[in-house]
mmCIF file with all atom_site columns, C-alpha atoms in Angstrom:
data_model
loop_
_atom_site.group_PDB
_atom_site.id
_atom_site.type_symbol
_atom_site.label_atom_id
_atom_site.label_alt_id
_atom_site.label_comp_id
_atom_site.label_asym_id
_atom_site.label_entity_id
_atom_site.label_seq_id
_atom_site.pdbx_PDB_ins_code
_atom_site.Cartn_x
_atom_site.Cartn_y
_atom_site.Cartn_z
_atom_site.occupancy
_atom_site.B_iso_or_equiv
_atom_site.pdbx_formal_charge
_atom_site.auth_seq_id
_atom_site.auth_comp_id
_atom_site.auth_asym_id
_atom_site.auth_atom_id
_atom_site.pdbx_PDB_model_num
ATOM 1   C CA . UNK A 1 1   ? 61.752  -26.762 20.403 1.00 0.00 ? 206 UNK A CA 1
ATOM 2   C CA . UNK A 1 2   ? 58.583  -28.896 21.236 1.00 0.00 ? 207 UNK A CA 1
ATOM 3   C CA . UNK A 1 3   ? 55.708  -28.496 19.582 1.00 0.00 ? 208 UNK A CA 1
ATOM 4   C CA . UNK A 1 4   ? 52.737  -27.889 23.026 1.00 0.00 ? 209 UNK A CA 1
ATOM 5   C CA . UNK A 1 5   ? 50.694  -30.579 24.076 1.00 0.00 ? 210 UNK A CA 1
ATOM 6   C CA . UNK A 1 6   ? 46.645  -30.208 23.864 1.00 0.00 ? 211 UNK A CA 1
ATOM 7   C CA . UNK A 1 7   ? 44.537  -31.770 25.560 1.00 0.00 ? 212 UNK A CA 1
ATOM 8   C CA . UNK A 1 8   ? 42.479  -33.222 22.826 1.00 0.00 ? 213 UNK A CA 1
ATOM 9   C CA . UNK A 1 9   ? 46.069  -35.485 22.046 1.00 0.00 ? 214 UNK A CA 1
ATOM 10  C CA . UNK A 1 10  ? 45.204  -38.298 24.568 1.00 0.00 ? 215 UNK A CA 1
ATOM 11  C CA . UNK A 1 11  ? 42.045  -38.691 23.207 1.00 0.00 ? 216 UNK A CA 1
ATOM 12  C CA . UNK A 1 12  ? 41.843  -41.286 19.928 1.00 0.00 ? 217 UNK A CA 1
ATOM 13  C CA . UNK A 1 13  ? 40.845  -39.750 16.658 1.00 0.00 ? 218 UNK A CA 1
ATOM 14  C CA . UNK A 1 14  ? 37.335  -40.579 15.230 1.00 0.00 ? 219 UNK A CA 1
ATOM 15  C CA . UNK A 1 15  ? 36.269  -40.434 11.715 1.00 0.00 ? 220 UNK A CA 1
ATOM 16  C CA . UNK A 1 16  ? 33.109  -38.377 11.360 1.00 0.00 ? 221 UNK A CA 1
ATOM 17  C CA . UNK A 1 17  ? 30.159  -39.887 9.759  1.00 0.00 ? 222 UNK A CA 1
ATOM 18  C CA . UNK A 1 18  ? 27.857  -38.320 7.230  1.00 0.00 ? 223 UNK A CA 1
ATOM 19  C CA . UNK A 1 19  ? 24.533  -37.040 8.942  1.00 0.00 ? 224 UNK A CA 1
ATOM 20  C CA . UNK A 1 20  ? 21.660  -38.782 7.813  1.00 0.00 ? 225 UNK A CA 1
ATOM 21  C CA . UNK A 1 21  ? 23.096  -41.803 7.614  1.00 0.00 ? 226 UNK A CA 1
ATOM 22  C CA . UNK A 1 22  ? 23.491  -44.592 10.475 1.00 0.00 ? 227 UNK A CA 1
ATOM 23  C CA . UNK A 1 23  ? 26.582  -46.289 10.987 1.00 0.00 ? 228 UNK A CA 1
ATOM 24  C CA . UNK A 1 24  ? 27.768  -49.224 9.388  1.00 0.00 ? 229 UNK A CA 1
ATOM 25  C CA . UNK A 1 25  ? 24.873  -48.689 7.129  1.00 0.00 ? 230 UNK A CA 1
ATOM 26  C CA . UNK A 1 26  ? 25.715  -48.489 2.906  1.00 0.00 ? 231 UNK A CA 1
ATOM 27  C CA . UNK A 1 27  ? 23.492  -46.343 0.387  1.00 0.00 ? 232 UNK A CA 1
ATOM 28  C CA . UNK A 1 28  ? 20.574  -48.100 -0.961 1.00 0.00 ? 233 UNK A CA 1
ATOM 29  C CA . UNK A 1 29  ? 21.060  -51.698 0.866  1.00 0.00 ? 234 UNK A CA 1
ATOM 30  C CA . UNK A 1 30  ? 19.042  -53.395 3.483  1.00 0.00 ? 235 UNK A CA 1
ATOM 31  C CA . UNK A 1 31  ? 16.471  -51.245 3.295  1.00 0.00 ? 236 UNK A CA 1
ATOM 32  C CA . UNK A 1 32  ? 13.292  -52.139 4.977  1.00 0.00 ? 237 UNK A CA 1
ATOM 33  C CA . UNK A 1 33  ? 9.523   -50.761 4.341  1.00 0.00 ? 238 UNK A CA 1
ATOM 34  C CA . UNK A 1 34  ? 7.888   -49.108 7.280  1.00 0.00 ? 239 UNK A CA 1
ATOM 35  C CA . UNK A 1 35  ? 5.126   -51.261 9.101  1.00 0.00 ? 240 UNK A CA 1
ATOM 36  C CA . UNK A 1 36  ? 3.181   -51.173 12.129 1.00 0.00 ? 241 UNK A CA 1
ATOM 37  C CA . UNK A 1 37  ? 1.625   -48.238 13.537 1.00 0.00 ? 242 UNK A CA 1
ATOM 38  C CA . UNK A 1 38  ? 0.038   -45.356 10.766 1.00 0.00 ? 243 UNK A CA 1
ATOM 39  C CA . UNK A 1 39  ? 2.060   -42.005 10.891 1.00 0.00 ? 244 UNK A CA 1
ATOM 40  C CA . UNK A 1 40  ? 0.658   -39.139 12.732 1.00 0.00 ? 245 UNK A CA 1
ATOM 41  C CA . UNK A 1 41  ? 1.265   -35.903 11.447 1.00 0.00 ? 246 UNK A CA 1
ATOM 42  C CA . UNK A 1 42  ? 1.873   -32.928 13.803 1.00 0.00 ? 247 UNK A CA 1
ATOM 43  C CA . UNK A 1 43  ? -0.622  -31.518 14.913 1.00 0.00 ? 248 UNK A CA 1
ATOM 44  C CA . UNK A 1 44  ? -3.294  -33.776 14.295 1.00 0.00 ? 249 UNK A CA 1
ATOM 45  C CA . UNK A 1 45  ? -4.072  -37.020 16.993 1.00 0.00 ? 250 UNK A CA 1
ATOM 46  C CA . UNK A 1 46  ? -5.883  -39.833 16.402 1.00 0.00 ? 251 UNK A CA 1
ATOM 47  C CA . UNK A 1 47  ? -9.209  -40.305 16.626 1.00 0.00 ? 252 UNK A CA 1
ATOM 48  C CA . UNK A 1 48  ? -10.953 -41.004 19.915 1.00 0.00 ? 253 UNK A CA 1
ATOM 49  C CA . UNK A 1 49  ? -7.519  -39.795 22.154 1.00 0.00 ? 254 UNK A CA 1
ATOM 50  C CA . UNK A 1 50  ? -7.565  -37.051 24.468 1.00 0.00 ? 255 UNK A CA 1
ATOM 51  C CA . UNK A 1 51  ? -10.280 -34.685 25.492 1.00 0.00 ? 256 UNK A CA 1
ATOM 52  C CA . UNK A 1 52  ? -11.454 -32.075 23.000 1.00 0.00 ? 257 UNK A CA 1
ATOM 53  C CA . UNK A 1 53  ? -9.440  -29.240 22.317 1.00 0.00 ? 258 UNK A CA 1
ATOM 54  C CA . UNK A 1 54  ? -11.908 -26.685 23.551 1.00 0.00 ? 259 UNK A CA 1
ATOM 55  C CA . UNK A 1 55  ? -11.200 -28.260 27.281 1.00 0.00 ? 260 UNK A CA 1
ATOM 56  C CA . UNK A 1 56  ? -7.459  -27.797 26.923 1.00 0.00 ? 261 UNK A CA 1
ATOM 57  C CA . UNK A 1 57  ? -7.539  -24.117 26.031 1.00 0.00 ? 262 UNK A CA 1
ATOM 58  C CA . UNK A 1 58  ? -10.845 -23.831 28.650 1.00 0.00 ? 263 UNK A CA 1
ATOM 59  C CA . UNK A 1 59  ? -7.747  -25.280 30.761 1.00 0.00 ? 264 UNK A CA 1
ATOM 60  C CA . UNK A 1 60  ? -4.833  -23.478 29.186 1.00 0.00 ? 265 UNK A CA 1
ATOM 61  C CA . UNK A 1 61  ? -6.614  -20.216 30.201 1.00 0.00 ? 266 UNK A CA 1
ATOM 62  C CA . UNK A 1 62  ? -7.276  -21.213 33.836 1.00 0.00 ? 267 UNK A CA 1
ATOM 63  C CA . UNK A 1 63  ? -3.561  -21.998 34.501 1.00 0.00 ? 268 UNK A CA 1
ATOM 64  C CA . UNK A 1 64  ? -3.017  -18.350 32.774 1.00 0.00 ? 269 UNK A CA 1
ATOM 65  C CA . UNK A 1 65  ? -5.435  -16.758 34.926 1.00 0.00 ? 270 UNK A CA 1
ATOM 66  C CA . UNK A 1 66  ? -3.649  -14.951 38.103 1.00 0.00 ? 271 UNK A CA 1
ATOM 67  C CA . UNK A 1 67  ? -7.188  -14.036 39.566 1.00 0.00 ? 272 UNK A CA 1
ATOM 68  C CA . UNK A 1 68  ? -7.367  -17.819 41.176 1.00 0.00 ? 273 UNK A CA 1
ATOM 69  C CA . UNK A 1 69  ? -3.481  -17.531 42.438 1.00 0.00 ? 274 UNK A CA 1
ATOM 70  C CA . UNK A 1 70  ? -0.232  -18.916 41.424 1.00 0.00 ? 275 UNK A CA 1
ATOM 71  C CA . UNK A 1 71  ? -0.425  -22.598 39.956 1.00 0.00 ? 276 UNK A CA 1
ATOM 72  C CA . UNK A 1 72  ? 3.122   -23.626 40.771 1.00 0.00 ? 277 UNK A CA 1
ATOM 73  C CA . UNK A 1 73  ? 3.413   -26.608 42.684 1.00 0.00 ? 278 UNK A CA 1
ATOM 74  C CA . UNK A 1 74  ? 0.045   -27.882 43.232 1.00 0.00 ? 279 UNK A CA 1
ATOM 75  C CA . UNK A 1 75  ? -2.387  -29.774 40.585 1.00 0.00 ? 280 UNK A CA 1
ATOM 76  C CA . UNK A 1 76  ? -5.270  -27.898 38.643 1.00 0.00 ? 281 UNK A CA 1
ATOM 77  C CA . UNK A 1 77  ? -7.911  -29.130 41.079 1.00 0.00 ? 282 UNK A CA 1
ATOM 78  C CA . UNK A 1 78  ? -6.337  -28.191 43.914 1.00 0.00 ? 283 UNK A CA 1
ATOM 79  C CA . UNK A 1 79  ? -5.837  -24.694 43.023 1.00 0.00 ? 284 UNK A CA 1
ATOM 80  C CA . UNK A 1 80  ? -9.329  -24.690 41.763 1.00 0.00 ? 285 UNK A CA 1
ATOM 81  C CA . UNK A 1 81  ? -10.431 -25.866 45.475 1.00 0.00 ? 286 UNK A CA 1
ATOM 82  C CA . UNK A 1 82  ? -7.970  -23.340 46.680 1.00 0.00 ? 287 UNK A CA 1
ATOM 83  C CA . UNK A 1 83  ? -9.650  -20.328 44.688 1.00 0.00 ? 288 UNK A CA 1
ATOM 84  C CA . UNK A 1 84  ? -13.036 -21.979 45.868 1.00 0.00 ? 289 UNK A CA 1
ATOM 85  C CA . UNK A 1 85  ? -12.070 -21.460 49.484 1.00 0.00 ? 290 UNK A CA 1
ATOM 86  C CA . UNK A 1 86  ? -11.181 -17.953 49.349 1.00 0.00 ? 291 UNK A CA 1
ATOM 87  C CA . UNK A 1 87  ? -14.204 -17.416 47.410 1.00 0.00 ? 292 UNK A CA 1
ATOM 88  C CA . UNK A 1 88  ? -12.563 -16.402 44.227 1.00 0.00 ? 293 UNK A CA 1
ATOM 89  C CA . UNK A 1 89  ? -15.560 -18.184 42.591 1.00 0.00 ? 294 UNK A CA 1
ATOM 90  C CA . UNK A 1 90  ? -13.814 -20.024 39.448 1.00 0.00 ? 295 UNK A CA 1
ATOM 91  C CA . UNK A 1 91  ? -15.420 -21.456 36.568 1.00 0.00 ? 296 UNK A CA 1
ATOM 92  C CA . UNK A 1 92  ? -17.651 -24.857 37.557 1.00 0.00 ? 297 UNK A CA 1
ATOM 93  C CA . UNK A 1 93  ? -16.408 -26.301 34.136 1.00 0.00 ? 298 UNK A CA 1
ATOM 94  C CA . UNK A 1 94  ? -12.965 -26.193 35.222 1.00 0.00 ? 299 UNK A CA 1
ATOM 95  C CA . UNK A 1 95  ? -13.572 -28.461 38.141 1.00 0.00 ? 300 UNK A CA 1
ATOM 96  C CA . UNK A 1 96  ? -16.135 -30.447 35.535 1.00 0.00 ? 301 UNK A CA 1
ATOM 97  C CA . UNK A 1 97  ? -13.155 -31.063 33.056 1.00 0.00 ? 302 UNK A CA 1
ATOM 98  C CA . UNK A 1 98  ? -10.755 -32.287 35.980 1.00 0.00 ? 303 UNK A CA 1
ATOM 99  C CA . UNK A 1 99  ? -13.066 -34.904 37.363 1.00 0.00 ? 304 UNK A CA 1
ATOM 100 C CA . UNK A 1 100 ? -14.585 -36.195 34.012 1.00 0.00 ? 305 UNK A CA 1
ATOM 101 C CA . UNK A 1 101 ? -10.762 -36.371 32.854 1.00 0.00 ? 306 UNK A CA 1
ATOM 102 C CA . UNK A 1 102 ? -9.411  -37.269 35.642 1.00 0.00 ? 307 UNK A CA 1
ATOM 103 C CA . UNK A 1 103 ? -7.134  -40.572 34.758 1.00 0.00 ? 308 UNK A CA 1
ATOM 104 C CA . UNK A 1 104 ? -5.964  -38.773 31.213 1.00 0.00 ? 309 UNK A CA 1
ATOM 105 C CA . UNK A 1 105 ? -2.052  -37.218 31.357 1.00 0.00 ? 310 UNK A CA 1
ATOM 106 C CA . UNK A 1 106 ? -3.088  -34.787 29.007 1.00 0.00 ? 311 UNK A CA 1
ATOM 107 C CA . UNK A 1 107 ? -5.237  -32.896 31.291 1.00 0.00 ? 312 UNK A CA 1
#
């Protein structure tokens, strides 16, 4: 009797390489020191990028705070306008942070 077919049979066979280790590459040659830009640990950014952390949890906890209505689908400033309109009266350094930062991704 014949053995079953699987699907996995009309695909080729690959050899499994080693994790940690790129292909084609041997133990110990061609290596190559590390130049260019200084390593950034996690958690810390370099100097003079980004606002200060203070604004991003000031930030954080505005986007937390139901109070001023859901945040989904509209930016920080215009949910701070928003909340402004219905007189929800929300924090002036919110809208401070916003348009001082207003060209950095981070905020």
């Amino acid at each position: 009797m014949e053995k079953p077919r699987l699907i996995t049979d009309s695909f080729p066979l690959r050899r499994r390489r080693r994790p940690g280790r790129a292909p084609g590459k041997e133990k110990g040659k061609g290596k190559v020191k590390g130049r260019g830009c200084p390593r950034v640990t996690a958690g810390e950014e370099p100097p003079g990028t980004g606002p200060d952390r203070s604004v991003l949890e000031m930030l954080r906890s505005f986007d937390l705070a139901w109070e001023y209505g859901p945040c989904t689908g509209i930016t920080r400033l215009q949910r701070w306008e928003r909340a402004q309109a219905l007189g929800l009266s929300p924090p002036d350094t919110v809208r401070d942070a916003l348009l001082e930062h207003q060209d950095d991704p981070n905020i």
